[in-house]
Each structure stands twice: as C-alpha cells, then as structure tokens.
mmCIF file of C-alpha atoms and ligand atoms in Angstrom:
data_model
loop_
_atom_site.group_PDB
_atom_site.id
_atom_site.type_symbol
_atom_site.label_atom_id
_atom_site.label_comp_id
_atom_site.label_asym_id
_atom_site.label_seq_id
_atom_site.Cartn_x
_atom_site.Cartn_y
_atom_site.Cartn_z
ATOM 1 C CA MET S 225 -50.558 -152.824 171.453
ATOM 2 C CA LEU S 226 -47.672 -155.025 170.476
ATOM 3 C CA GLY S 227 -46.604 -153.211 167.353
ATOM 4 C CA GLY S 228 -44.041 -152.955 164.626
ATOM 5 C CA THR S 229 -46.487 -153.008 161.713
ATOM 6 C CA GLY S 230 -48.516 -150.443 159.791
ATOM 7 C CA GLU S 231 -51.690 -152.133 161.038
ATOM 8 C CA ALA S 232 -50.608 -151.673 164.666
ATOM 9 C CA ARG S 233 -49.979 -148.002 164.035
ATOM 10 C CA SER S 234 -53.273 -147.495 162.315
ATOM 11 C CA LEU S 235 -55.199 -149.327 165.052
ATOM 12 C CA ALA S 236 -53.462 -147.337 167.811
ATOM 13 C CA ASP S 237 -54.319 -144.084 166.032
ATOM 14 C CA ARG S 238 -57.956 -145.088 165.691
ATOM 15 C CA LEU S 239 -58.225 -146.158 169.321
ATOM 16 C CA VAL S 240 -56.748 -142.854 170.452
ATOM 17 C CA THR S 241 -59.275 -141.041 168.259
ATOM 18 C CA ASN S 242 -61.965 -143.061 170.042
ATOM 19 C CA GLY S 243 -60.661 -141.901 173.428
ATOM 20 C CA VAL S 244 -59.122 -145.238 174.406
ATOM 21 C CA PRO S 245 -55.778 -144.988 176.228
ATOM 22 C CA VAL S 246 -53.203 -147.015 174.283
ATOM 23 C CA ILE S 247 -49.636 -148.036 175.041
ATOM 24 C CA SER S 248 -47.841 -149.158 171.888
ATOM 25 C CA SER S 249 -44.763 -151.294 172.263
ATOM 26 C CA LEU S 250 -41.992 -151.422 169.664
ATOM 27 C CA VAL S 251 -38.855 -153.507 169.772
ATOM 28 C CA GLY S 252 -36.645 -150.638 168.620
ATOM 29 C CA ALA S 253 -35.307 -152.316 165.477
ATOM 30 C CA VAL S 254 -35.241 -149.160 163.367
ATOM 31 C CA ARG S 255 -33.586 -145.889 164.334
ATOM 32 C CA SER S 256 -36.499 -143.572 163.589
ATOM 33 C CA PRO S 257 -39.668 -145.652 163.560
ATOM 34 C CA ALA S 258 -42.978 -144.216 162.382
ATOM 35 C CA LEU S 259 -44.774 -143.626 165.677
ATOM 36 C CA PRO S 260 -48.472 -144.122 166.425
ATOM 37 C CA GLY S 261 -50.586 -141.799 168.537
ATOM 38 C CA GLY S 262 -50.839 -142.498 172.255
ATOM 39 C CA GLU S 263 -48.049 -143.638 174.552
ATOM 40 C CA VAL S 264 -45.110 -145.469 173.023
ATOM 41 C CA ARG S 265 -42.560 -147.613 174.834
ATOM 42 C CA ILE S 266 -39.533 -149.111 173.114
ATOM 43 C CA GLY S 267 -37.540 -152.280 173.843
ATOM 44 C CA GLY S 268 -38.094 -155.899 174.863
ATOM 45 C CA PHE S 269 -39.957 -156.766 178.069
ATOM 46 C CA GLY S 270 -37.537 -159.454 179.218
ATOM 47 C CA GLY S 271 -39.468 -162.559 178.180
ATOM 48 C CA VAL S 272 -42.840 -163.761 179.458
ATOM 49 C CA ASP S 273 -42.134 -162.770 183.075
ATOM 50 C CA GLY S 274 -41.249 -159.249 182.021
ATOM 51 C CA LEU S 275 -44.420 -158.916 179.999
ATOM 52 C CA VAL S 276 -46.525 -160.305 182.860
ATOM 53 C CA ALA S 277 -45.006 -157.685 185.192
ATOM 54 C CA PHE S 278 -45.621 -154.934 182.630
ATOM 55 C CA LEU S 279 -49.284 -155.883 182.138
ATOM 56 C CA ARG S 280 -49.830 -155.873 185.905
ATOM 57 C CA ASP S 281 -47.881 -152.668 186.608
ATOM 58 C CA ARG S 282 -49.700 -150.724 183.933
ATOM 59 C CA GLY S 283 -53.142 -152.191 184.603
ATOM 60 C CA VAL S 284 -53.516 -153.282 180.984
ATOM 61 C CA SER S 285 -57.083 -154.477 180.336
ATOM 62 C CA ARG S 286 -56.698 -155.820 176.766
ATOM 63 C CA VAL S 287 -53.777 -156.744 174.544
ATOM 64 C CA VAL S 288 -53.665 -156.646 170.768
ATOM 65 C CA ASP S 289 -50.744 -158.535 169.304
ATOM 66 C CA ALA S 290 -50.331 -156.700 165.999
ATOM 67 C CA THR S 291 -46.699 -157.688 165.511
ATOM 68 C CA HIS S 292 -45.432 -158.900 162.157
ATOM 69 C CA PRO S 293 -46.734 -162.326 161.046
ATOM 70 C CA PHE S 294 -43.186 -163.699 161.492
ATOM 71 C CA ALA S 295 -42.607 -162.254 164.988
ATOM 72 C CA GLU S 296 -43.088 -165.749 166.373
ATOM 73 C CA GLN S 297 -41.372 -165.297 169.721
ATOM 74 C CA MET S 298 -43.260 -162.148 170.672
ATOM 75 C CA THR S 299 -46.553 -163.761 169.658
ATOM 76 C CA ALA S 300 -45.837 -166.830 171.804
ATOM 77 C CA ASN S 301 -44.795 -164.631 174.737
ATOM 78 C CA ALA S 302 -47.978 -162.561 174.445
ATOM 79 C CA ALA S 303 -50.119 -165.715 174.500
ATOM 80 C CA ALA S 304 -48.305 -167.047 177.590
ATOM 81 C CA ALA S 305 -48.330 -163.737 179.485
ATOM 82 C CA CYS S 306 -51.997 -163.017 178.775
ATOM 83 C CA SER S 307 -52.944 -166.517 179.800
ATOM 84 C CA GLN S 308 -51.083 -166.067 183.117
ATOM 85 C CA THR S 309 -52.653 -162.701 183.845
ATOM 86 C CA GLY S 310 -56.101 -163.506 182.432
ATOM 87 C CA THR S 311 -55.833 -160.541 180.042
ATOM 88 C CA PRO S 312 -58.000 -160.788 176.901
ATOM 89 C CA LEU S 313 -55.715 -161.111 173.863
ATOM 90 C CA LEU S 314 -56.394 -160.603 170.176
ATOM 91 C CA ARG S 315 -53.978 -161.446 167.367
ATOM 92 C CA LEU S 316 -54.200 -159.046 164.425
ATOM 93 C CA SER S 317 -52.499 -160.676 161.471
ATOM 94 C CA ARG S 318 -53.070 -159.342 157.981
ATOM 95 C CA PRO S 319 -53.917 -161.894 155.291
ATOM 96 C CA GLY S 320 -50.956 -163.456 153.517
ATOM 97 C CA TRP S 321 -50.292 -163.433 149.774
ATOM 98 C CA GLU S 322 -51.399 -167.005 149.136
ATOM 99 C CA GLY S 323 -54.588 -165.781 147.434
ATOM 100 C CA ARG S 324 -52.718 -163.972 144.648
ATOM 101 C CA ALA S 325 -53.045 -165.299 141.111
ATOM 102 C CA ASP S 326 -49.268 -165.831 140.828
ATOM 103 C CA ALA S 327 -48.939 -167.638 144.191
ATOM 104 C CA SER S 328 -49.129 -171.056 142.538
ATOM 105 C CA ASP S 329 -45.990 -170.239 140.516
ATOM 106 C CA TRP S 330 -43.893 -169.637 143.625
ATOM 107 C CA HIS S 331 -41.570 -172.075 145.341
ATOM 108 C CA TRP S 332 -43.267 -172.359 148.745
ATOM 109 C CA VAL S 333 -40.959 -173.339 151.613
ATOM 110 C CA ALA S 334 -41.518 -173.883 155.317
ATOM 111 C CA ASP S 335 -38.678 -171.838 156.756
ATOM 112 C CA LEU S 336 -35.551 -169.849 156.005
ATOM 113 C CA GLY S 337 -33.380 -172.981 155.903
ATOM 114 C CA ASP S 338 -35.526 -174.439 153.134
ATOM 115 C CA ALA S 339 -35.593 -171.078 151.383
ATOM 116 C CA LYS S 340 -31.818 -171.087 151.304
ATOM 117 C CA ARG S 341 -31.641 -174.616 149.963
ATOM 118 C CA VAL S 342 -34.209 -174.028 147.223
ATOM 119 C CA ALA S 343 -32.703 -170.692 146.206
ATOM 120 C CA SER S 344 -29.264 -172.331 146.039
ATOM 121 C CA GLU S 345 -30.639 -174.984 143.703
ATOM 122 C CA LEU S 346 -32.210 -172.300 141.514
ATOM 123 C CA GLY S 347 -28.869 -170.451 141.304
ATOM 124 C CA GLY S 348 -28.340 -166.982 139.870
ATOM 125 C CA ARG S 349 -28.555 -163.506 141.312
ATOM 126 C CA VAL S 350 -30.766 -163.088 144.380
ATOM 127 C CA PHE S 351 -32.914 -160.334 145.814
ATOM 128 C CA LEU S 352 -33.024 -161.318 149.492
ATOM 129 C CA SER S 353 -36.038 -159.646 151.062
ATOM 130 C CA VAL S 354 -36.426 -161.415 154.391
ATOM 131 C CA GLY S 355 -36.016 -158.601 156.923
ATOM 132 C CA ARG S 356 -32.859 -157.424 158.650
ATOM 133 C CA GLY S 357 -33.250 -159.881 161.509
ATOM 134 C CA SER S 358 -32.932 -162.835 159.128
ATOM 135 C CA LEU S 359 -29.911 -161.739 157.092
ATOM 136 C CA ALA S 360 -27.471 -163.575 159.367
ATOM 137 C CA ASP S 361 -28.909 -166.888 158.143
ATOM 138 C CA PHE S 362 -27.591 -166.132 154.648
ATOM 139 C CA THR S 363 -24.186 -164.499 155.161
ATOM 140 C CA ASP S 364 -22.311 -167.665 154.186
ATOM 141 C CA TRP S 365 -23.581 -166.985 150.654
ATOM 142 C CA ASP S 366 -20.327 -165.182 149.936
ATOM 143 C CA ASP S 367 -19.813 -166.392 146.371
ATOM 144 C CA ARG S 368 -22.952 -165.024 144.744
ATOM 145 C CA TYR S 369 -24.553 -161.689 144.071
ATOM 146 C CA VAL S 370 -27.182 -160.872 146.690
ATOM 147 C CA LEU S 371 -29.197 -157.664 146.800
ATOM 148 C CA VAL S 372 -30.600 -156.597 150.169
ATOM 149 C CA ARG S 373 -32.647 -153.553 151.042
ATOM 150 C CA VAL S 374 -32.639 -152.163 154.562
ATOM 151 C CA ILE S 375 -33.937 -149.097 156.385
ATOM 152 C CA ASP S 376 -30.876 -148.758 158.638
ATOM 153 C CA GLU S 377 -27.539 -150.461 158.089
ATOM 154 C CA PRO S 378 -27.619 -154.274 158.264
ATOM 155 C CA PRO S 379 -27.095 -155.693 161.759
ATOM 156 C CA VAL S 380 -24.449 -158.107 160.409
ATOM 157 C CA THR S 381 -21.394 -157.725 158.203
ATOM 158 C CA VAL S 382 -22.442 -158.761 154.732
ATOM 159 C CA PRO S 383 -20.142 -160.489 152.211
ATOM 160 C CA ALA S 384 -18.335 -158.416 149.575
ATOM 161 C CA SER S 385 -20.412 -160.030 146.819
ATOM 162 C CA TRP S 386 -23.612 -158.475 148.260
ATOM 163 C CA GLU S 387 -25.109 -155.100 147.443
ATOM 164 C CA VAL S 388 -26.953 -153.192 150.142
ATOM 165 C CA VAL S 389 -29.476 -150.538 149.154
ATOM 166 C CA ARG S 390 -31.384 -148.309 151.538
ATOM 167 C CA GLY S 391 -35.133 -147.912 151.340
ATOM 168 C CA ARG S 392 -38.330 -147.811 153.359
ATOM 169 C CA GLY S 393 -41.665 -148.977 151.940
ATOM 170 C CA PRO S 394 -44.149 -148.611 150.461
ATOM 171 C CA PHE S 395 -42.500 -149.456 147.146
ATOM 172 C CA ASP S 396 -44.196 -149.168 143.760
ATOM 173 C CA ILE S 397 -44.078 -151.570 140.865
ATOM 174 C CA ALA S 398 -42.132 -149.247 138.545
ATOM 175 C CA ALA S 399 -39.337 -148.792 141.078
ATOM 176 C CA GLU S 400 -39.290 -152.499 141.985
ATOM 177 C CA THR S 401 -39.163 -153.488 138.322
ATOM 178 C CA ASP S 402 -36.322 -151.040 137.714
ATOM 179 C CA LEU S 403 -34.414 -152.301 140.723
ATOM 180 C CA MET S 404 -34.715 -155.971 139.796
ATOM 181 C CA ARG S 405 -34.088 -155.418 136.105
ATOM 182 C CA SER S 406 -31.013 -153.239 136.641
ATOM 183 C CA ARG S 407 -29.501 -155.848 138.998
ATOM 184 C CA GLU S 408 -30.417 -158.724 136.658
ATOM 185 C CA ILE S 409 -32.143 -160.524 139.510
ATOM 186 C CA ASP S 410 -33.007 -164.191 138.880
ATOM 187 C CA VAL S 411 -34.512 -165.156 142.243
ATOM 188 C CA LEU S 412 -36.516 -163.264 144.872
ATOM 189 C CA VAL S 413 -36.441 -164.780 148.369
ATOM 190 C CA THR S 414 -39.109 -163.402 150.663
ATOM 191 C CA LYS S 415 -41.563 -164.133 153.475
ATOM 192 C CA ASN S 416 -45.333 -164.385 153.165
ATOM 193 C CA SER S 417 -45.764 -161.108 155.014
ATOM 194 C CA GLY S 418 -48.921 -160.064 153.188
ATOM 195 C CA GLY S 419 -50.209 -156.514 152.873
ATOM 196 C CA ARG S 420 -49.793 -153.930 150.157
ATOM 197 C CA GLN S 421 -46.719 -152.021 151.378
ATOM 198 C CA THR S 422 -44.217 -154.566 150.056
ATOM 199 C CA ALA S 423 -46.287 -156.455 147.467
ATOM 200 C CA ALA S 424 -44.959 -154.565 144.421
ATOM 201 C CA LYS S 425 -41.810 -156.709 144.388
ATOM 202 C CA LEU S 426 -44.064 -159.698 143.638
ATOM 203 C CA ASP S 427 -45.753 -157.891 140.755
ATOM 204 C CA ALA S 428 -42.317 -156.935 139.428
ATOM 205 C CA ALA S 429 -41.027 -160.510 139.789
ATOM 206 C CA SER S 430 -44.059 -161.795 137.955
ATOM 207 C CA ALA S 431 -43.609 -159.277 135.127
ATOM 208 C CA LEU S 432 -39.883 -159.996 134.793
ATOM 209 C CA GLY S 433 -40.115 -163.787 135.116
ATOM 210 C CA VAL S 434 -38.043 -163.749 138.328
ATOM 211 C CA ALA S 435 -38.400 -166.970 140.362
ATOM 212 C CA VAL S 436 -39.970 -166.429 143.801
ATOM 213 C CA VAL S 437 -39.046 -168.446 146.888
ATOM 214 C CA MET S 438 -41.773 -167.759 149.448
ATOM 215 C CA VAL S 439 -41.393 -168.658 153.116
ATOM 216 C CA GLY S 440 -44.698 -169.776 154.639
ATOM 217 C CA ARG S 441 -45.913 -168.282 157.901
ATOM 218 C CA PRO S 442 -45.352 -169.767 161.326
ATOM 219 C CA SER S 443 -48.570 -171.200 162.741
ATOM 220 C CA ASP S 444 -50.820 -169.045 164.878
ATOM 221 C CA PRO S 445 -50.750 -169.584 168.644
ATOM 222 C CA GLU S 446 -53.417 -172.030 169.783
ATOM 223 C CA GLY S 447 -56.542 -170.709 171.398
ATOM 224 C CA VAL S 448 -55.935 -167.046 170.564
ATOM 225 C CA GLU S 449 -58.685 -165.208 168.712
ATOM 226 C CA THR S 450 -57.274 -163.907 165.442
ATOM 227 C CA VAL S 451 -58.557 -161.283 163.013
ATOM 228 C CA GLY S 452 -57.161 -160.077 159.700
ATOM 229 C CA SER S 453 -58.215 -156.437 159.578
ATOM 230 C CA VAL S 454 -57.775 -153.264 161.565
ATOM 231 C CA ASP S 455 -61.560 -152.745 161.485
ATOM 232 C CA ALA S 456 -62.192 -156.094 163.170
ATOM 233 C CA ALA S 457 -59.481 -155.432 165.751
ATOM 234 C CA LEU S 458 -60.933 -151.996 166.464
ATOM 235 C CA ALA S 459 -64.370 -153.511 167.118
ATOM 236 C CA TRP S 460 -62.815 -156.030 169.521
ATOM 237 C CA ALA S 461 -60.747 -153.421 171.327
ATOM 238 C CA LEU S 462 -63.766 -151.148 171.731
ATOM 239 C CA GLY S 463 -65.556 -154.024 173.373
ATOM 240 C CA GLY S 464 -67.629 -155.187 170.406
HETATM 241 P P1 LIG N 732 -39.543 -161.961 167.649
HETATM 242 O O1 LIG N 732 -38.400 -162.781 167.170
HETATM 243 O O2 LIG N 732 -40.877 -162.596 167.757
HETATM 244 O O3 LIG N 732 -39.206 -161.313 169.064
HETATM 245 C C1 LIG N 732 -37.925 -161.369 169.678
HETATM 246 C C2 LIG N 732 -37.979 -160.546 170.935
HETATM 247 O O4 LIG N 732 -38.033 -159.163 170.602
HETATM 248 C C3 LIG N 732 -39.206 -160.788 171.798
HETATM 249 O O5 LIG N 732 -39.030 -161.922 172.618
HETATM 250 C C4 LIG N 732 -39.261 -159.495 172.588
HETATM 251 O O6 LIG N 732 -38.241 -159.438 173.573
HETATM 252 C C5 LIG N 732 -38.852 -158.484 171.546
HETATM 253 N N1 LIG N 732 -39.997 -157.898 170.829
HETATM 254 C C6 LIG N 732 -40.510 -158.244 169.617
HETATM 255 N N2 LIG N 732 -41.526 -157.440 169.279
HETATM 256 C C7 LIG N 732 -41.667 -156.563 170.306
HETATM 257 C C8 LIG N 732 -42.537 -155.483 170.551
HETATM 258 N N3 LIG N 732 -43.476 -155.123 169.657
HETATM 259 N N4 LIG N 732 -42.387 -154.817 171.715
HETATM 260 C C9 LIG N 732 -41.439 -155.162 172.611
HETATM 261 N N5 LIG N 732 -40.573 -156.174 172.430
HETATM 262 C C10 LIG N 732 -40.693 -156.865 171.291
HETATM 263 O O7 LIG N 732 -39.690 -160.658 166.788
HETATM 264 P P2 LIG N 732 -38.958 -160.193 165.449
HETATM 265 O O8 LIG N 732 -39.325 -161.113 164.356
HETATM 266 O O9 LIG N 732 -37.521 -159.932 165.807
HETATM 267 O O10 LIG N 732 -39.706 -158.839 165.245
HETATM 268 C C11 LIG N 732 -39.453 -157.740 166.118
HETATM 269 C C12 LIG N 732 -40.411 -156.615 165.817
HETATM 270 O O11 LIG N 732 -40.232 -156.193 164.467
HETATM 271 C C13 LIG N 732 -41.868 -157.006 165.980
HETATM 272 O O12 LIG N 732 -42.483 -155.998 166.755
HETATM 273 C C14 LIG N 732 -42.420 -157.084 164.576
HETATM 274 O O13 LIG N 732 -43.747 -156.607 164.477
HETATM 275 C C15 LIG N 732 -41.457 -156.202 163.788
HETATM 276 N N6 LIG N 732 -41.216 -156.714 162.406
HETATM 277 C C16 LIG N 732 -40.783 -158.003 162.222
HETATM 278 C C17 LIG N 732 -40.588 -158.468 160.929
HETATM 279 C C18 LIG N 732 -40.157 -159.920 160.677
HETATM 280 O O14 LIG N 732 -39.992 -160.292 159.486
HETATM 281 N N7 LIG N 732 -39.981 -160.752 161.676
HETATM 282 C C19 LIG N 732 -40.822 -157.618 159.867
HETATM 283 C C20 LIG N 732 -41.274 -156.306 160.093
HETATM 284 C C21 LIG N 732 -41.458 -155.876 161.393
HETATM 285 P P3 LIG N 732 -38.534 -159.795 175.110
HETATM 286 O O15 LIG N 732 -38.618 -161.284 175.160
HETATM 287 O O16 LIG N 732 -37.359 -159.219 175.818
HETATM 288 O O17 LIG N 732 -39.816 -159.135 175.492
#
C-alpha cells in the first residue's frame, strides 16, 4: 500500500481485518502520522530501482497506489516498478471536486505556476492551501499577506508577510469560515484534492465570496487500472 491518504489508511485497516498481510508505505512527511493497521515502513524507496528491489525482497503480490492525487512522482514510479516486476497495480484516487455546484465559479489552472499567476492578477490576501511540499514555489510572494496552515512547521522559511497556523484536518465549515473571515481572505489557492476532509474551505469560500484558484490534477498513469473508492479497491485487493 503506497499511502499518505485517509483512503490508504482505511483500506489497509480493512485488508488487515480480512486477514490480508499489508505493508503500508509512508514518505515520512509529518512527524506523527496517523498509522494504519498492519506493517508500516517509512521513507522513500530510492526511485524505481529501489521500489523494484523492495517488491522482490518482500514478495509483494499486489500493489495499491493510494497516494495523494498530486503525488505524481510516486505514482509514476509505482507504474514503472510494477510493470518491471509484473506485479498487479491498482491506483486508488478519490474523485475530485469538479462535480461540485460551485466548481464552475472557480479559476481552474493547470499547475502551480499558473495558480501563482492567476492569484497574482486577482490580488488581495491569500489563503494558500497547496500542501507543505509546494510552499517553496510561492515564497517570493514576500509583499503580500499569505495564510498557510501546516501540521508541522513549514519545510521552508516563509516571508515575514505570511501567517502560519497549525492544524490537521478534518476541518468544519464554521471554523473555516471564521478563519477566512478573520484574516479577510480574498483568494483561496488550492489543489483539486477531492474528498471531504478538506472540502469545508470551499464551502466557506463560497459563502464568503472568496475567489478560488483551483489547480487541476496531473493525469493518471497510462494503462493502470484506477478506482475511486475504498470499497472498489478492497474488492480488487481481495481478488475480486
Ligand atoms: P511525490 O512527489 O510523488 O514523491 C516524491 C518521492 O517521495 C517519491 O519519488 C518517493 O521517493 C517518495 N514517496 C512519495 N510517497 C511515498 C510513499 N507513500 N512511500 C514511500 N515513498 C514515497 O510525492 P509528494 O507529492 O511529495 O507526496 C508524498 C506523500 O505525501 C505521498 O505519499 C502522498 O500520498 C502524501 N500527500 C501528498 C500531498 C500532495 O499534495 N502532493 C498531499 C497529502 C499527502 P523515492 O523515489 O525515493 O521512492
């Protein structure tokens, strides 16, 4: 199980309950991650070759790539390593937010570079909700107010004009509305991560009339079976 998401955790727990031995892999980005049942290993594999060696050493018979929809490198590495070893691979990727009623009001962009450009044009005070690994792309925004929320401290030095708050989802709409209203946020910059854990910021933005800049997902790897729910992934992993 390539993890780092709530879905990965939930699937690992359910497989363990079904008597299936599971090794979950986390990158180690947060200091005290929520851990699934079964075996857990932490840290990168060392690219495709490292993952190939791991799959062989541990006699892995199936791989579920349940990493975050934006974990593009890990997803590509999983596809390459499983193709080399002939290991069946499933991508579990929760549906994005494009089906929401307010999605047509958002400024959709292809990547973080475009997000930065569009948000700059919009101006004003920004809630930057793109994940700690992407903050470095924005640190030259040192002349505007930027709110970021992180679980552990940011991995980069942030400009003096930024405010860093600590928090771990799920977040509710009342708290998100309070946060954005109290900081007089004009623009929310975020990724089309999907799921319910972090969706309240979108409800709050909609209620407050905050502009939303939404980064579209990277494309799925070619030729890899993909499902959108833990139930479907469970059926696959159990051999259904
Ligand atoms: P990434 O850019 O696709 O991956 C970079 C490298 O990190 C990979 O090449 C791999 O190193 C290592 N890695 C990533 N996920 C791993 C895993 N589950 N187990 C072991 N090594 C892993 O990934 P990312 O966007 O930095 O995301 C890292 C992790 O955080 C993922 O597991 C993802 O589910 C989670 N996450 C990401 C986001 C996001 O917005 N990107 C948000 C929430 C959670 P090696 O090449 O050395 O194997």
